[in-house]
Coordinates of C-alpha atoms and ligand atoms in Angstrom, one line a residue:
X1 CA 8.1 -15.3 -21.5
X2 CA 7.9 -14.4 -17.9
X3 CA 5.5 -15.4 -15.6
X4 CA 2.5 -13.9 -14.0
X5 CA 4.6 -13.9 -11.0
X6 CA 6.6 -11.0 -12.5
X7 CA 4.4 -9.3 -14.9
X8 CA 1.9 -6.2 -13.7
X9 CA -1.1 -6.3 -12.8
X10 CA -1.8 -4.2 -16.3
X11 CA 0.1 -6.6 -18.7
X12 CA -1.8 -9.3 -17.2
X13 CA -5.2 -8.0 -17.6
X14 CA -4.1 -7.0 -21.6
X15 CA -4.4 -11.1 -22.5
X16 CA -7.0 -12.5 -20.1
X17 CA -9.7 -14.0 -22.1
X18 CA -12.2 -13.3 -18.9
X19 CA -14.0 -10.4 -18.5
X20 CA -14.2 -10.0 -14.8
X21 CA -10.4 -11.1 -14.5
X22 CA -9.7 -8.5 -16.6
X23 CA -12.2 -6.0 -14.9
X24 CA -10.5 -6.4 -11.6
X25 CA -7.2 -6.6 -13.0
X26 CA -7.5 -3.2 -14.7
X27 CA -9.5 -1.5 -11.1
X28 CA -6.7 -3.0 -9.5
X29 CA -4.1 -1.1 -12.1
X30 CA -6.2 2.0 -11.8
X31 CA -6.6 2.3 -8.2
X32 CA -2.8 1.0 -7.2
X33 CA -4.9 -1.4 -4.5
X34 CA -5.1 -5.4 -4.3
X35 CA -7.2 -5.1 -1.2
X36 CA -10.4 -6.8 -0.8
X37 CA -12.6 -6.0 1.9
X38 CA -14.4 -8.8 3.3
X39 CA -17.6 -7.3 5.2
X40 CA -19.3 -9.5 7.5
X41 CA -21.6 -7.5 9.1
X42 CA -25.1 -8.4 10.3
X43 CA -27.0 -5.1 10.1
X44 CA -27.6 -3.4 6.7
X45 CA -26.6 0.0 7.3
X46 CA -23.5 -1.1 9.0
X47 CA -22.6 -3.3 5.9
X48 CA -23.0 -0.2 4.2
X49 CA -21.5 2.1 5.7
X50 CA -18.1 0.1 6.2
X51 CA -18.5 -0.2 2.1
X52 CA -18.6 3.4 1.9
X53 CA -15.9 4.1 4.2
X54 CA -13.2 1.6 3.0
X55 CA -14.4 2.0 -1.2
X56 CA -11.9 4.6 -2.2
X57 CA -9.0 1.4 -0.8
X58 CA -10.5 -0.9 -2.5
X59 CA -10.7 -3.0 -5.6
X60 CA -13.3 -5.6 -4.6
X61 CA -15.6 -5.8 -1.9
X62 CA -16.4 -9.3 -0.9
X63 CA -19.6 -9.8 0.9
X64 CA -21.9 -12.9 2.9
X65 CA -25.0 -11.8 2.2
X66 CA -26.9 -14.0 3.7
X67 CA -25.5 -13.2 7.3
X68 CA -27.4 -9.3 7.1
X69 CA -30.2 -9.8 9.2
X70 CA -32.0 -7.0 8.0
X71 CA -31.5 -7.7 4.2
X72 CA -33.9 -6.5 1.0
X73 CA -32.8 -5.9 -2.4
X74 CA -32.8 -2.5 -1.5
X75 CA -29.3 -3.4 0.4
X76 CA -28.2 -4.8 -3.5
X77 CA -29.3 -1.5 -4.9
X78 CA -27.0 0.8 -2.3
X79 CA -24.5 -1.9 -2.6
X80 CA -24.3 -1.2 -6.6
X81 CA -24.4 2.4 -5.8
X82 CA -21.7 2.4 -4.2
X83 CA -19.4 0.0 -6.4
X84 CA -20.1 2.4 -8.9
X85 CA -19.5 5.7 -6.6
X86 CA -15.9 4.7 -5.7
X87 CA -15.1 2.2 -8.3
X88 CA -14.8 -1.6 -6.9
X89 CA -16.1 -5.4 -8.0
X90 CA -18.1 -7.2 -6.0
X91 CA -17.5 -11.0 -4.9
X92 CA -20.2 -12.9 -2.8
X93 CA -17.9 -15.5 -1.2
X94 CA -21.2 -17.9 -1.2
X95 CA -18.8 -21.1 -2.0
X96 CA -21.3 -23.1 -3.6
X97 CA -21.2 -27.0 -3.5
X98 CA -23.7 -28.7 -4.8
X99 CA -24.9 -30.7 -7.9
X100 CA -25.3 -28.4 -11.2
X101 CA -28.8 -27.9 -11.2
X102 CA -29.1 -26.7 -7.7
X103 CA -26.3 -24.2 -7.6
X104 CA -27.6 -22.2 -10.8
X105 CA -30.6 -22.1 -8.6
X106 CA -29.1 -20.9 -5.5
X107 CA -27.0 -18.4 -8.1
X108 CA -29.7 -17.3 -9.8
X109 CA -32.8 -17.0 -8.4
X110 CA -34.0 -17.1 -4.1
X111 CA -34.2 -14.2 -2.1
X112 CA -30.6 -12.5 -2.7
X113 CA -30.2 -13.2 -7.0
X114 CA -26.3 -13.5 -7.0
X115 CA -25.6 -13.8 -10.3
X116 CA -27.6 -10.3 -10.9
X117 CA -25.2 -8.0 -8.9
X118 CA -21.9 -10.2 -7.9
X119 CA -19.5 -10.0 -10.9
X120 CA -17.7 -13.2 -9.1
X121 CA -18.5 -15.7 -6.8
X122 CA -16.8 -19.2 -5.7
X123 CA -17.3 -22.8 -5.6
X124 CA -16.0 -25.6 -3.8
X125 CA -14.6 -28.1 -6.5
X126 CA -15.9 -31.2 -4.0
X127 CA -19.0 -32.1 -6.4
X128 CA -16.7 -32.3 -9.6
X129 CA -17.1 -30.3 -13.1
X130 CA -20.8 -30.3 -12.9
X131 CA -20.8 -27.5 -10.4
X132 CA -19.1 -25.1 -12.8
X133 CA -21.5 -26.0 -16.1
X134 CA -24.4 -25.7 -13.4
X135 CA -23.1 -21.9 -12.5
X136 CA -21.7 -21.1 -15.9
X137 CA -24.8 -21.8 -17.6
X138 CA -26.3 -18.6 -15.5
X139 CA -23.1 -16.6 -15.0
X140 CA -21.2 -16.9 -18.0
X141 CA -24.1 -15.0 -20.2
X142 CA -23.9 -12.3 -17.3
X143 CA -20.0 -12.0 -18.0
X144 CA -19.4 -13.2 -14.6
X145 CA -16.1 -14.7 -13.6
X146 CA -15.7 -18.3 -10.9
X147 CA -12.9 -18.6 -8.4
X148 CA -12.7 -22.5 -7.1
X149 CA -11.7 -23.0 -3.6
X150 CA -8.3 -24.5 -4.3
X151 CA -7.0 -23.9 -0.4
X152 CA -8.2 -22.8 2.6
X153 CA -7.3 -20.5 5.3
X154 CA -7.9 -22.9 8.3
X155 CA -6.2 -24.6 10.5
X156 CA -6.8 -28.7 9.6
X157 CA -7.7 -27.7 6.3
X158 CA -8.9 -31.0 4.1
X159 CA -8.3 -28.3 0.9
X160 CA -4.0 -29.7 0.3
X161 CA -2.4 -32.1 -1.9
X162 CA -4.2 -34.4 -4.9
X163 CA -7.6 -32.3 -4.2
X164 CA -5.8 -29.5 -4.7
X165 CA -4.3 -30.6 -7.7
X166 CA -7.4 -31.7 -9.1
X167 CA -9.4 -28.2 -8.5
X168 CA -7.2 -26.9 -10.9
X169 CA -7.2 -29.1 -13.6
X170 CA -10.7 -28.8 -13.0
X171 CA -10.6 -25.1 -13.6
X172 CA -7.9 -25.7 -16.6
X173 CA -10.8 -27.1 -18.5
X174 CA -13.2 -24.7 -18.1
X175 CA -11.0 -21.5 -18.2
X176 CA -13.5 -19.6 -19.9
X177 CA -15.8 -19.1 -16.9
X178 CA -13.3 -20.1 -14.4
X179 CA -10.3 -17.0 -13.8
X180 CA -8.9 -18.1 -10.6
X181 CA -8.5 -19.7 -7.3
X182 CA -9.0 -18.6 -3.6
X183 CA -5.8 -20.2 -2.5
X184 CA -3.0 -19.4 0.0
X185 CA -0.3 -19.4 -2.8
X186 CA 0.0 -19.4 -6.7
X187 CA -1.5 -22.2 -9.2
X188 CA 0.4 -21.8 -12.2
X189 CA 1.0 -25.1 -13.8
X190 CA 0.0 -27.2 -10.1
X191 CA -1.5 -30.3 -11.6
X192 CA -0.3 -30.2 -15.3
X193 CA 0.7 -33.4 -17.9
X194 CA 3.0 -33.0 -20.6
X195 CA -0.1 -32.6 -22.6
X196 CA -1.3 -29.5 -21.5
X197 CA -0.9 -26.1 -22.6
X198 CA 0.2 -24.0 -19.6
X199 CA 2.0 -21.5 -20.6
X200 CA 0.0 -18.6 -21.3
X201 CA -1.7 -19.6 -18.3
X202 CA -2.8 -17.2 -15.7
X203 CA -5.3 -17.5 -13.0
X204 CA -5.7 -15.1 -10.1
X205 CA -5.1 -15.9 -6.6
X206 CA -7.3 -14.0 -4.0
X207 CA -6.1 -14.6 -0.6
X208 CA -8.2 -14.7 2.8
X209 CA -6.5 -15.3 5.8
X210 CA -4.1 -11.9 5.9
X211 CA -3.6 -9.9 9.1
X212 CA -0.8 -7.3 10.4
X213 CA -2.0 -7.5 14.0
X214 CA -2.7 -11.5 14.6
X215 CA -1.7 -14.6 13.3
X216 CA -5.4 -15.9 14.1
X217 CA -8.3 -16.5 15.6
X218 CA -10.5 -18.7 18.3
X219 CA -12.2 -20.8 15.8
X220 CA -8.9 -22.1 13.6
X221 CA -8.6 -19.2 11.5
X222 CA -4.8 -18.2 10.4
X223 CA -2.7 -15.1 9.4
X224 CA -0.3 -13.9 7.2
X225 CA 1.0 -10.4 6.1
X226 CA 0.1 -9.3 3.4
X227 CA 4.2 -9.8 2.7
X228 CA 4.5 -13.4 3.0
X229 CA 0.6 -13.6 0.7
X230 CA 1.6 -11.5 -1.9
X231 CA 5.9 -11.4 -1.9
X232 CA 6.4 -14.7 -1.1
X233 CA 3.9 -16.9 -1.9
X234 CA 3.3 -15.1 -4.8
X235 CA -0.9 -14.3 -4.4
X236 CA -2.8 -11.3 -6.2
X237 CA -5.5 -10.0 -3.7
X238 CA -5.1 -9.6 0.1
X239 CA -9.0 -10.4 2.0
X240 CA -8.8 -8.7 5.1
X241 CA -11.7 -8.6 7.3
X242 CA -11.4 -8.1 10.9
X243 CA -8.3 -7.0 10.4
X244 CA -10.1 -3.7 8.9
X245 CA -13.2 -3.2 11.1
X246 CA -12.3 -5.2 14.1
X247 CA -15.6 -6.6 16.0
X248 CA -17.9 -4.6 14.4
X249 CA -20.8 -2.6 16.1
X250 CA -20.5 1.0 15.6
X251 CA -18.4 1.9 12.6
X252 CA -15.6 4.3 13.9
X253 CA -15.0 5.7 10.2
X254 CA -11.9 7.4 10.7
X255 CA -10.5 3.7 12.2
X256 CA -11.4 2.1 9.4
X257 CA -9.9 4.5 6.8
X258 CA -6.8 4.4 8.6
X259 CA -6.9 0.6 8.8
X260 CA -8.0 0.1 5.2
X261 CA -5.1 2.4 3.7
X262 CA -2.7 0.6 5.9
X263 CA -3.7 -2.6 3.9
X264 CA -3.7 -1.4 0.4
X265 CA -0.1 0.4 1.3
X266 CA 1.4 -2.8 2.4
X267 CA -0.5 -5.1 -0.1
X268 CA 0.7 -2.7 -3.2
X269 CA 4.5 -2.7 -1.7
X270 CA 4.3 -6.4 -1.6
X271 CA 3.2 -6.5 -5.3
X272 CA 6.6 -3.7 -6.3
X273 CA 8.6 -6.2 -4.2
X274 CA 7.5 -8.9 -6.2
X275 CA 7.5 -7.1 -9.4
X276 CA 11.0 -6.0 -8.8
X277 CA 9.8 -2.0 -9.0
X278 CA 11.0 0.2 -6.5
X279 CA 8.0 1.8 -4.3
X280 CA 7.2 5.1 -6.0
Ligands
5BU301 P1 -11.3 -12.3 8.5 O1 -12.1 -11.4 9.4 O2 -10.2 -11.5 7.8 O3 -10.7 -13.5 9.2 O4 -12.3 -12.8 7.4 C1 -11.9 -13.6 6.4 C2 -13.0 -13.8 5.4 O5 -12.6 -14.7 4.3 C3 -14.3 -14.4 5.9 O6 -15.4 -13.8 5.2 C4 -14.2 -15.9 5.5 O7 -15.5 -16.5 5.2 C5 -13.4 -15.9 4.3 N1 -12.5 -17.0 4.1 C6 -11.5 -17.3 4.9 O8 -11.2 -16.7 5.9 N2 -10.7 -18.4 4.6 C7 -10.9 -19.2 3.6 O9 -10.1 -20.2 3.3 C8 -12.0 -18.9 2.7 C9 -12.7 -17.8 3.0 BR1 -12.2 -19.9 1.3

């Protein structure tokens, strides 16, 4: 059988056994985009209006939500609105990391109620198993879906080697809440024995750290096209921030369109290129 690698993003979401893998394997399918947006915004209607502007681009919209200075569940409310209005997921990157019975806390309840709007969210695999039965005893009746922080996008990064390894065995066990990594290439059998059953294996790989204007930042962040993320190293979903919006402030919409476009087109010729499909 041939591997994700190769195979659409359609055939892929036909077998997953997760319901938000297969959710934003199907928007992506429908929508011909593997761009996330990643918003981070402090002002509410800035937030929202860049959400609006870039939705039609996008399949998921990945948001911080606890850098919007001015937030209320009223912000949560629009935010659904809108995922509903142009048809995109929503991930709060909140990369959880502590013991079980705190993060289905922080996931479930305080001020911002994750686990009631954001179909996924992430974890960092540093605590062990116990962080994924503490958030899949609160997301996994919700249908939510986990990515663990396999990689990072940062210079120095601590995220490499045996711990990598380890984050995904740690998600092989537990693939029924667990879809997927946020990684900087793909996972598919990193990590296995002879024991295990990899090969219907499949877990996304949603990929920050992309850029077509900089290959970073001032504070160790680092870029690649969405080419060398999705072509070469084989990932599923380009992040793109900055890239999209630049510094923020006023939201010039025609900019953004233009930018966010840009991204989809290059992320969904990367995927053909991959695929082996000529660019319709
Ligand atoms: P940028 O503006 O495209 O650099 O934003 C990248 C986003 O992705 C930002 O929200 C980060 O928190 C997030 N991110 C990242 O950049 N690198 C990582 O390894 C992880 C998350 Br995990």
């Amino acid at each position: 059988m041939s591997s994700p690698r190769t195979q659409t993003y359609a055939q892929r979401a036909a077998k997953n056994p997760n319901a938000a893998a297969r959710a934003l394997l199907e928007v992506i399918e429908r929508k011909k985009s593997n761009l996330c947006v990643s918003v981070d915004v402090t002002k509410r209607d800035e937030f929202l209006n860049i959400i609006d502007t870039v939705g039609p681009y996008v399949c998921l919209i990945k948001t911080h939500v606890d850098i919007i200075e001015d937030f209320d569940l009223s912000v949560i409310e629009y935010l659904k609105e809108l995922s509903a209005k142009h048809d995109f997921l929503i991930f709060e990157d909140r990369k959880f990391a502590d013991i079980g019975n705190t993060v289905a806390l922080q996931y479930s309840g305080g001020v911002h109620k994750i686990a009631s709007w954001s179909h996924i969210t992430n974890a960092h695999p540093v605590p062990g198993p116990s962080i994924i039965t503490g958030l899949a005893s609160v997301g996994k009746p919700l249908g939510r879906g986990l990515l663990l922080l396999a990689e990072m996008s940062t210079k120095g990064s601590l995220a490499t080697g045996a711990y990598t390894e380890e984050a995904v065995r740690m998600a092989r066990a537990h693939r029924d809440f667990v879809f997927g990594f946020i990684a900087q290439r793909r996972m598919d059998g990193v990590g296995a024995t002879d024991t295990d059953d990899v090969a219907d294996e499949d877990f996304l790989i949603l990929t920050p750290g992309v850029g077509l204007d900089s290959r970073g930042d001032a504070m160790g962040q680092q870029y690649r096209t969405p080419k060398e993320v999705v072509t070469e190293s084989g990932c599923d979903v380009i992040i793109v921030g900055r890239g999209i919006y630049g510094k923020g402030g006023s939201v010039d919409v025609q900019a953004v369109q233009a930018q966010a476009e840009r991204y989809r087109k290059e992320g969904w010729a990367a995927y053909l290129e991959r695929i082996g499909q000529a660019p319709s």
